[in-house]
């Protein structure tokens, strides 16, 4: 069985950054990346629009360009990677089973970095009644078909969900000559960035129907149209507001979920709210020597944050392979999300690594002029005023050395919104 | 069509900025800061966008290469630019950053490849 110090599963931006960082930290350089697709780069290969790298590179890149910068480094450093290779099992002993054209492969790792990204919720996830004709896609699937395979997927489309992926696909379809009849959003607001609402919808006069719901899909062989209706503040359909829209294509962009089949097999404890593993500030999961980063951990809006997080995960995965004892049990205090905070990552702090780190979190609703506080042992350590907080935007707070020096390690760290 | 109001995209406040004719000049209202005002003036007079799309590749490991303009181009030229790019086929290999169309529609912007596409049946390196 082949042996590696660090094996990274997934060759997207998270996996690439983690592998590069592990590689830098290790003397014997035994690092391997395993990717099921034909190319490294992950979801970025299909995100051909600009908007990547503004924070990390201070310039605006497209997805493939952003990915390229990391793939190039992987190639230059001769980091080993396997493409078209699918990991099908991981054991708590850190044995990896992968398949490719050559057959089954078993690999032993000192530490593993999970970087498998996320998957899209489908029409089933929002329980959409109607028939099952051709012409129904998730937005990401349609993105791949158009941007990589070059298919023409339809003529007239309705998009369900107004997060960034839905908005970006509205523009992409329009440029491809497909008429986007409407973007239908059940909430009274879009969770997409304003920039995308302006440049993807307003630019082309595409209607955004807020507080509207998809009621039914029509069509026997191919989609023939959809029925939509208005909803009230309880998200319940308002009778007699139904409207039929003729179309041959429906795109669902209704959220992402971390891809956690493998994490479960490895016995990693998951967080119900993020859908990804519970991790500490080293990005270690509950299984010693298994780390997680990127969208498999929690769904990010900006790839720049994925890169930063993955670098930390990669560095600690390398440290684990040399000093596993620093990651043993009962070395943690909890980081708890309370009032107004939907989730926080990391969820724990490892007392052996009391070094500055970043807390990333999402709020559970829209808030104006709220105060985010971080407290410990009844004492408020950080207080930050925010004029606007929205569930769609990931927030972050840096925990500095100064703050860490004030911590009482027999108590939890608590993050909450005050004055709400 | 000339718009009379735009939504500023520079920060999360998202101010709605209005333009009113005041004799020969214009008056602007609704902006929350100077940076937004400058942005809005440009957006009223000559809105520009980076265009991204894909172009056919012949004999490549994939059949389409993603491309973008290296500078923003006037918004009203977007569809014309797209139709030019739809009619083009480039030959693999294509390097990232290589120019696919120079000075498209006299906008001063070049269309460049945003991904490397190797020849069919060759690996990355
Ligand atoms: C449509 C869209 C638009 C976006 N727009 C922006 C934007 O404008 N700006 C921005 O900053 N960010 C944007 N993002 C977000 C950004 O792309 C993601 O945050 C980032 O790509 C996540 O990286 P990742 O490495 O965690 O996951 P991914 O890129 O998804 O990579 C995961 C990789 O793991 C592989 N994998 C999964 N399971 C296995 C397995 N069992 N074996 C082997 N390999 C496996 C997958 O094939 C994939 O390559 C956008 C995302 C989407 C989908
Ligand atoms: S005008 Fe200024 S304050 Fe208002 S959205 Fe634009 S940048 Fe923000």
XYZ file of C-alpha atoms and ligand atoms in Angstrom:
606
model
C 0.000 0.000 0.000
C 1.320 3.437 -0.933
C 2.041 5.774 1.958
C 1.789 9.560 2.151
C 2.186 12.114 4.891
C -0.796 14.158 3.707
C -3.494 13.123 1.231
C -5.903 15.819 0.014
C -9.267 14.689 -1.331
C -10.622 17.114 -3.927
C -8.614 19.269 -6.338
C -10.664 22.481 -6.130
C -9.306 25.738 -4.693
C -9.518 24.334 -1.150
C -7.622 21.157 -1.986
C -4.979 22.971 -4.022
C -4.232 25.557 -1.333
C -4.171 22.920 1.408
C -1.813 20.686 -0.570
C 0.558 23.551 -1.376
C 0.728 24.556 2.263
C 1.294 20.984 3.528
C 3.958 20.563 0.907
C 5.789 23.698 2.058
C 5.731 22.540 5.691
C 6.977 19.004 5.124
C 10.570 17.858 4.715
C 9.862 14.677 2.803
C 7.169 16.286 0.600
C 4.964 13.191 0.488
C 1.719 14.920 -0.454
C -0.955 13.626 -2.832
C -4.066 15.270 -4.296
C -6.908 13.063 -5.537
C -9.497 14.573 -7.908
C -12.388 12.768 -9.576
C -12.689 15.199 -12.486
C -10.402 15.292 -15.502
C -8.842 18.599 -14.456
C -7.713 20.251 -11.248
C -9.505 23.467 -10.288
C -12.864 22.214 -9.063
C -16.023 24.212 -9.586
C -13.959 27.237 -10.660
C -13.409 25.706 -14.099
C -17.045 26.323 -14.926
C -17.306 29.757 -13.245
C -16.040 31.736 -16.227
C -17.401 35.095 -14.990
C -15.222 37.687 -13.220
C -15.404 38.310 -9.466
C -12.726 36.079 -8.022
C -9.549 36.997 -6.196
C -10.320 40.612 -5.255
C -9.252 39.994 -1.668
C -6.497 37.452 -2.141
C -4.806 38.759 -5.292
C -6.197 42.326 -5.200
C -7.316 41.940 -8.792
C -10.436 40.666 -10.431
C -10.056 37.256 -12.036
C -12.399 34.704 -13.549
C -12.748 31.285 -11.919
C -10.407 29.450 -14.331
C -7.781 32.189 -13.959
C -7.957 32.004 -10.169
C -7.632 28.219 -10.256
C -4.776 28.382 -12.737
C -2.553 30.314 -10.325
C -2.708 27.435 -7.862
C -2.590 24.617 -10.412
C 0.566 26.203 -11.807
C 2.228 26.104 -8.377
C 1.188 22.499 -7.878
C 2.746 21.578 -11.214
C 5.901 23.638 -10.652
C 6.490 22.052 -7.264
C 5.783 18.628 -8.747
C 3.210 17.846 -6.119
C 1.753 14.433 -6.926
C -1.838 14.361 -8.080
C -4.264 11.886 -9.547
C -7.145 13.051 -11.741
C -10.127 11.000 -12.896
C -9.789 9.181 -9.597
C -12.740 8.907 -7.254
C -12.277 8.355 -3.536
C -14.968 5.934 -2.408
C -14.002 5.233 1.177
C -11.983 6.594 4.083
C -11.547 4.746 7.330
C -10.906 6.294 10.763
C -7.425 4.675 10.468
C -6.830 6.982 7.507
C -6.837 4.379 4.805
C -8.212 5.678 1.540
C -9.853 3.612 -1.172
C -10.013 5.193 -4.633
C -11.033 3.962 -8.070
C -9.919 4.979 -11.520
C -9.545 3.395 -14.948
C -6.684 1.275 -13.692
C -8.815 -0.167 -10.918
C -8.922 0.024 -7.169
C -6.204 1.786 -5.195
C -5.484 1.740 -1.467
C -3.493 4.526 0.104
C -2.388 5.089 3.676
C -2.089 8.640 4.964
C -0.755 10.107 8.187
C -3.287 12.879 7.777
C -6.116 13.565 5.365
C -7.580 16.878 4.232
C -11.210 16.689 3.143
C -11.803 19.247 0.344
C -14.661 17.716 -1.655
C -16.697 20.892 -2.049
C -20.483 20.888 -1.987
C -23.461 19.745 -4.025
C -26.586 21.547 -5.137
C -30.037 21.054 -3.757
C -32.420 19.840 -6.449
C -36.123 20.283 -7.176
C -36.765 17.424 -4.758
C -35.221 19.402 -1.919
C -37.935 22.040 -2.199
C -40.660 19.492 -2.977
C -41.807 20.733 -6.356
C -45.006 19.137 -7.677
C -45.562 18.406 -11.346
C -44.281 16.089 -14.019
C -40.677 15.038 -14.648
C -40.001 16.161 -18.213
C -36.626 16.992 -19.775
C -35.375 20.554 -19.377
C -34.948 20.703 -15.601
C -31.454 21.404 -14.323
C -29.706 22.647 -11.256
C -27.984 25.944 -12.016
C -24.504 24.486 -11.586
C -25.289 21.575 -13.879
C -26.512 24.008 -16.532
C -23.368 26.081 -15.994
C -21.195 23.071 -16.692
C -23.211 22.092 -19.771
C -22.976 25.593 -21.240
C -19.507 26.760 -20.199
C -17.554 23.540 -20.552
C -19.506 21.188 -22.813
C -20.971 23.973 -24.944
C -24.528 22.635 -25.110
C -27.475 24.801 -25.890
C -29.817 23.808 -23.091
C -33.071 25.502 -24.147
C -34.790 28.572 -25.546
C -36.896 30.068 -22.769
C -36.049 29.622 -19.128
C -37.327 30.315 -15.643
C -34.833 30.351 -12.779
C -35.897 29.333 -9.305
C -33.833 30.928 -6.521
C -32.003 34.246 -6.569
C -28.707 33.457 -4.871
C -25.550 34.351 -6.749
C -25.494 31.198 -8.847
C -29.060 31.784 -10.049
C -28.312 35.414 -10.892
C -25.091 34.618 -12.703
C -26.837 31.954 -14.743
C -29.578 34.418 -15.694
C -26.939 36.561 -17.378
C -25.144 33.603 -18.889
C -28.336 32.223 -20.470
C -29.184 35.667 -21.840
C -25.755 36.001 -23.451
C -26.263 32.551 -24.977
C -29.461 33.756 -26.584
C -31.799 32.002 -24.166
C -34.640 34.195 -22.985
C -34.891 34.305 -19.180
C -38.539 34.967 -18.401
C -38.095 35.501 -14.680
C -36.099 34.719 -11.574
C -38.509 33.474 -8.919
C -37.566 33.937 -5.252
C -39.721 32.755 -2.353
C -38.149 35.128 0.190
C -38.941 38.863 0.218
C -35.264 39.514 -0.540
C -32.538 38.073 -2.715
C -29.583 36.452 -0.997
C -27.416 37.323 -3.980
C -24.915 40.164 -4.003
C -26.349 43.496 -5.133
C -23.665 43.714 -7.758
C -25.065 40.550 -9.313
C -28.654 41.800 -9.179
C -27.582 44.943 -11.027
C -25.225 43.381 -13.542
C -27.010 40.082 -14.175
C -30.699 41.038 -14.020
C -31.167 44.831 -14.305
C -28.681 45.046 -17.171
C -30.895 42.782 -19.263
C -34.293 43.729 -17.872
C -34.888 40.301 -16.339
C -37.694 40.440 -13.742
C -36.884 39.346 -10.185
C -40.120 38.123 -8.609
C -39.653 38.287 -4.844
C -42.134 36.568 -2.501
C -43.048 34.233 -5.351
C -43.037 30.496 -5.380
C -42.856 27.833 -8.042
C -46.099 25.891 -7.696
C -45.915 23.385 -10.506
C -43.901 22.238 -13.492
C -45.877 21.374 -16.643
C -44.969 19.239 -19.648
C -44.873 15.605 -20.654
C -41.610 15.072 -22.542
C -40.082 18.527 -22.347
C -40.949 21.333 -19.932
C -43.841 23.369 -21.363
C -44.138 25.922 -18.607
C -44.374 26.582 -14.894
C -47.036 27.924 -12.588
C -45.903 30.445 -10.014
C -47.800 32.209 -7.228
C -47.276 34.953 -4.689
C -46.625 33.991 -1.085
C -47.491 35.760 2.158
C -45.145 36.535 5.035
C -45.479 32.939 6.252
C -44.288 31.810 2.783
C -47.756 30.334 2.176
C -49.215 30.556 -1.296
C -51.808 33.335 -1.692
C -54.895 31.870 -3.424
C -55.739 33.065 -6.943
C -52.365 34.687 -7.550
C -51.248 31.801 -9.747
C -49.716 32.641 -13.076
C -48.543 30.408 -15.906
C -45.200 31.141 -17.564
C -44.387 29.391 -20.796
C -40.835 28.024 -20.924
C -38.894 24.912 -21.944
C -36.204 25.073 -19.280
C -36.220 25.400 -15.491
C -33.061 26.049 -13.480
C -33.000 25.386 -9.769
C -30.605 27.427 -7.682
C -31.893 26.676 -4.227
C -28.847 26.212 -2.090
C -25.781 24.104 -1.578
C -24.941 21.382 0.927
C -21.454 20.197 1.894
C -20.539 16.938 0.189
C -20.212 14.742 3.236
C -20.662 11.100 2.293
C -16.980 10.420 2.854
C -16.808 12.420 6.065
C -19.624 10.264 7.450
C -17.846 7.077 6.454
C -14.746 8.259 8.271
C -16.863 8.752 11.386
C -16.461 12.518 11.479
C -18.968 14.399 13.686
C -21.064 16.808 11.608
C -22.581 20.162 12.584
C -26.334 20.207 11.880
C -26.281 23.896 10.970
C -23.320 24.062 8.595
C -23.920 20.567 7.223
C -20.137 20.072 7.400
C -17.786 18.641 10.029
C -17.270 20.191 13.455
C -13.692 21.518 13.473
C -11.318 23.340 15.792
C -9.019 26.262 14.961
C -6.573 23.855 13.295
C -9.436 22.604 11.058
C -9.108 19.202 12.689
C -12.373 17.222 12.679
C -13.458 14.953 15.510
C -11.400 12.145 13.901
C -7.763 12.679 14.740
C -5.691 13.400 11.665
C -8.653 14.198 9.433
C -8.967 17.876 8.526
C -11.587 19.726 6.459
C -11.711 23.005 4.531
C -13.576 24.828 1.778
C -17.174 24.167 0.852
C -17.135 20.695 2.344
C -16.794 22.422 5.728
C -19.355 25.188 5.195
C -20.591 26.899 2.061
C -18.555 30.026 1.244
C -19.529 32.988 -0.956
C -15.954 33.976 -1.748
C -13.246 31.665 -2.933
C -10.638 33.973 -1.371
C -11.820 32.885 2.072
C -11.684 29.261 0.968
C -8.027 29.677 0.057
C -7.077 31.265 3.380
C -8.907 28.625 5.382
C -7.433 25.794 3.327
C -3.892 27.074 3.844
C -4.382 26.818 7.598
C -5.871 23.335 7.280
C -2.953 22.220 5.113
C -0.386 23.588 7.517
C -1.910 21.816 10.508
C -2.364 18.572 8.571
C 1.400 18.616 8.019
C 2.003 19.342 11.712
C -0.263 16.435 12.641
C 1.782 14.012 10.577
C 4.792 14.877 12.760
C 3.198 15.616 16.144
C -0.126 13.802 16.451
C 0.034 14.058 20.259
C -0.760 17.788 20.026
C -4.217 16.884 18.728
C -5.209 14.381 21.424
C -8.483 14.434 23.336
C -9.745 16.873 25.974
C -7.767 19.776 24.704
C -10.680 21.873 23.506
C -12.962 24.638 24.604
C -16.178 25.225 22.678
C -17.029 28.212 20.532
C -20.790 28.637 20.735
C -23.160 30.461 18.361
C -25.954 32.113 20.379
C -28.706 34.719 19.709
C -28.827 35.888 16.121
C -25.886 33.776 14.937
C -26.822 30.817 12.766
C -23.444 29.156 12.892
C -19.795 29.753 13.622
C -16.689 28.001 12.274
C -14.473 26.783 13.901
C -16.663 25.381 16.650
C -13.755 24.624 18.994
C -10.388 25.965 20.082
C -7.425 23.629 20.567
C -5.542 24.742 23.694
C -2.239 23.533 22.220
C -2.491 26.029 19.380
C -3.442 29.326 20.916
C -2.569 31.377 17.857
C -4.534 34.155 16.139
C -7.328 32.806 13.962
C -10.451 33.941 12.156
C -14.003 33.161 13.237
C -16.397 32.915 10.300
C -20.113 33.062 10.879
C -23.511 33.736 9.379
C -26.417 35.519 11.033
C -29.917 34.008 11.021
C -31.857 37.005 9.672
C -31.589 40.560 8.365
C -30.251 42.973 10.990
C -29.621 46.709 10.966
C -27.316 48.453 13.406
C -26.600 45.346 15.432
C -23.639 44.586 17.656
C -21.696 41.350 17.413
C -20.052 40.365 20.673
C -17.575 37.693 21.592
C -17.472 36.801 25.253
C -15.853 34.312 27.578
C -16.484 33.625 31.271
C -19.145 36.344 31.303
C -16.746 38.983 30.011
C -17.149 40.686 26.637
C -13.851 40.525 24.751
C -14.871 41.926 21.383
C -17.711 44.226 20.399
C -18.245 45.150 16.761
C -20.963 47.425 15.377
C -22.445 46.411 12.044
C -24.765 48.664 10.074
C -26.103 45.765 8.008
C -25.977 42.016 8.530
C -27.594 39.588 6.106
C -27.839 35.783 6.137
C -26.442 35.678 2.613
C -23.115 37.194 3.524
C -20.481 35.383 5.513
C -18.920 37.543 8.241
C -15.585 37.170 9.894
C -13.841 38.380 13.041
C -10.192 37.988 13.797
C -9.251 36.617 17.212
C -5.935 38.290 17.958
C -3.145 37.285 20.287
C -4.273 40.004 22.684
C -7.781 38.568 22.881
C -6.413 35.048 23.261
C -4.248 36.148 26.180
C -7.368 37.221 28.065
C -9.169 33.895 27.654
C -10.295 31.788 30.574
C -9.770 28.267 29.241
C -12.216 26.656 31.635
C -15.079 28.473 29.888
C -16.673 28.517 26.431
C -16.249 31.320 23.920
C -19.666 32.726 22.954
C -20.605 34.760 19.893
C -23.986 36.516 19.759
C -25.843 39.565 18.495
C -26.760 42.161 21.069
C -29.508 44.783 21.093
C -31.859 42.831 18.875
C -31.872 54.047 -23.408
C -30.655 56.560 -20.842
C -31.534 55.556 -17.304
C -32.646 58.029 -14.680
C -31.618 55.977 -11.676
C -28.977 53.378 -10.842
C -28.180 51.204 -7.841
C -24.651 51.659 -6.569
C -22.772 48.346 -6.276
C -19.653 49.571 -4.541
C -20.673 48.802 -0.969
C -23.436 46.915 0.884
C -25.523 50.081 1.446
C -26.604 49.937 -2.165
C -27.747 53.546 -2.553
C -30.207 54.377 -5.303
C -28.702 57.307 -7.161
C -30.971 59.523 -9.290
C -30.161 61.831 -12.153
C -32.235 64.926 -12.936
C -31.769 67.320 -15.824
C -31.011 70.833 -14.602
C -30.928 72.962 -17.747
C -27.872 71.761 -19.670
C -26.298 69.968 -16.747
C -27.429 67.216 -14.437
C -28.047 67.016 -10.752
C -27.462 63.834 -8.803
C -29.162 62.735 -5.624
C -29.233 59.768 -3.314
C -25.532 58.910 -3.205
C -24.052 58.076 0.189
C -20.494 59.041 -0.632
C -18.288 60.658 -3.263
C -16.915 57.397 -4.597
C -20.463 56.287 -5.338
C -21.239 59.581 -7.078
C -18.255 59.169 -9.411
C -19.256 55.609 -10.134
C -22.843 56.639 -10.864
C -21.826 59.431 -13.264
C -19.830 56.930 -15.289
C -22.688 54.432 -15.118
C -25.140 57.056 -16.454
C -22.898 58.309 -19.241
C -21.088 55.213 -20.451
C -21.844 51.988 -18.592
C -19.117 49.413 -19.180
C -18.819 45.738 -18.374
C -16.228 42.986 -18.598
C -17.603 40.444 -21.070
C -17.015 36.752 -20.412
C -18.091 33.881 -22.644
C -16.644 30.843 -24.408
C -15.127 30.290 -27.852
C -14.912 27.088 -29.928
C -11.610 25.207 -29.836
C -10.540 22.837 -32.564
C -8.574 19.742 -31.646
C -8.460 20.652 -27.953
C -8.800 18.507 -24.840
C -12.038 20.433 -24.291
C -14.208 21.928 -27.033
C -14.652 25.429 -25.629
C -12.206 27.872 -24.103
C -13.468 30.511 -21.648
C -12.553 34.077 -22.632
C -12.966 37.628 -21.325
C -12.280 41.159 -22.397
C -9.169 42.494 -20.680
C -10.956 45.822 -20.094
C -14.618 46.680 -19.577
C -16.391 47.469 -22.851
C -19.492 49.623 -23.427
C -22.572 47.749 -22.320
C -24.415 48.331 -25.577
C -21.693 46.487 -27.515
C -21.994 43.290 -25.494
C -24.328 41.407 -27.815
C -22.474 42.455 -30.938
C -19.233 41.254 -29.352
C -20.867 37.962 -28.403
C -22.007 37.337 -31.961
C -18.474 37.913 -33.245
C -17.089 35.468 -30.682
C -19.737 32.874 -31.563
C -18.391 32.764 -35.098
C -14.789 32.133 -34.119
C -12.856 28.900 -33.807
C -9.343 28.744 -32.390
C -6.861 25.931 -32.726
C -5.472 24.128 -29.668
C -3.210 24.535 -27.811
C -4.424 27.808 -26.308
C -2.421 29.482 -23.546
C -4.045 31.365 -20.706
C -3.888 35.081 -21.513
C -3.386 34.659 -25.259
C -5.264 37.149 -27.398
C -8.255 35.680 -29.233
C -9.568 38.930 -30.768
C -7.566 42.137 -30.743
C -9.350 45.434 -30.079
C -12.832 43.990 -30.390
C -15.308 46.396 -32.065
C -12.759 49.186 -31.678
C -13.363 49.295 -27.957
C -9.646 49.167 -27.194
C -10.200 45.893 -25.336
C -8.686 42.565 -26.342
C -10.491 39.290 -25.851
C -8.157 36.908 -24.022
C -8.308 33.225 -23.087
C -8.848 32.574 -19.380
C -7.844 28.934 -19.410
C -5.140 26.805 -20.926
C -6.455 24.224 -23.374
C -3.998 21.535 -24.404
C -4.272 19.461 -27.554
C -6.577 16.494 -27.588
C -5.121 13.438 -25.829
C -2.286 15.261 -24.122
C -2.132 15.771 -20.390
C -1.597 19.065 -18.565
C 2.199 19.085 -18.691
C -21.945 29.400 -9.883
C -20.961 29.818 -8.831
C -20.534 31.123 -8.812
C -19.583 31.535 -7.898
N -19.160 32.823 -7.967
C -18.157 33.236 -7.167
C -17.598 34.550 -7.315
O -18.034 35.358 -8.152
N -16.564 34.899 -6.504
C -16.051 34.012 -5.580
O -15.092 34.355 -4.881
N -16.584 32.783 -5.411
C -17.614 32.355 -6.177
N -18.122 31.085 -6.031
C -17.672 30.253 -4.897
C -16.382 29.454 -5.105
O -16.356 28.960 -6.403
C -16.347 28.314 -4.111
O -16.409 28.857 -2.827
C -15.070 27.457 -4.214
O -14.892 26.988 -5.535
C -15.113 26.273 -3.266
O -13.931 25.522 -3.355
P -13.782 24.012 -2.881
O -12.399 23.611 -3.245
O -14.210 23.906 -1.476
O -14.840 23.184 -3.717
P -14.890 22.763 -5.264
O -14.387 23.830 -6.149
O -16.276 22.293 -5.468
O -13.889 21.526 -5.367
C -14.158 20.258 -4.830
C -13.475 19.212 -5.688
O -13.532 17.956 -5.052
C -13.750 16.958 -6.013
N -14.317 15.785 -5.337
C -15.492 15.703 -4.651
N -15.683 14.459 -4.169
C -14.589 13.731 -4.542
C -14.209 12.372 -4.341
N -14.972 11.520 -3.639
N -13.027 11.943 -4.872
C -12.233 12.803 -5.572
N -12.558 14.094 -5.784
C -13.720 14.559 -5.280
C -14.690 17.616 -6.993
O -14.661 17.005 -8.255
C -14.152 19.058 -7.030
O -13.205 19.238 -8.047
C -19.077 30.625 -6.933
C -19.529 29.301 -6.929
C -20.449 28.883 -7.868
C -20.895 27.434 -7.848
S -22.915 55.641 -2.907
Fe -21.267 55.241 -1.442
S -22.391 54.598 0.395
Fe -23.857 54.439 -1.271
S -23.666 52.305 -1.990
Fe -22.267 53.528 -3.250
S -20.304 53.337 -2.201
Fe -21.869 52.719 -0.714
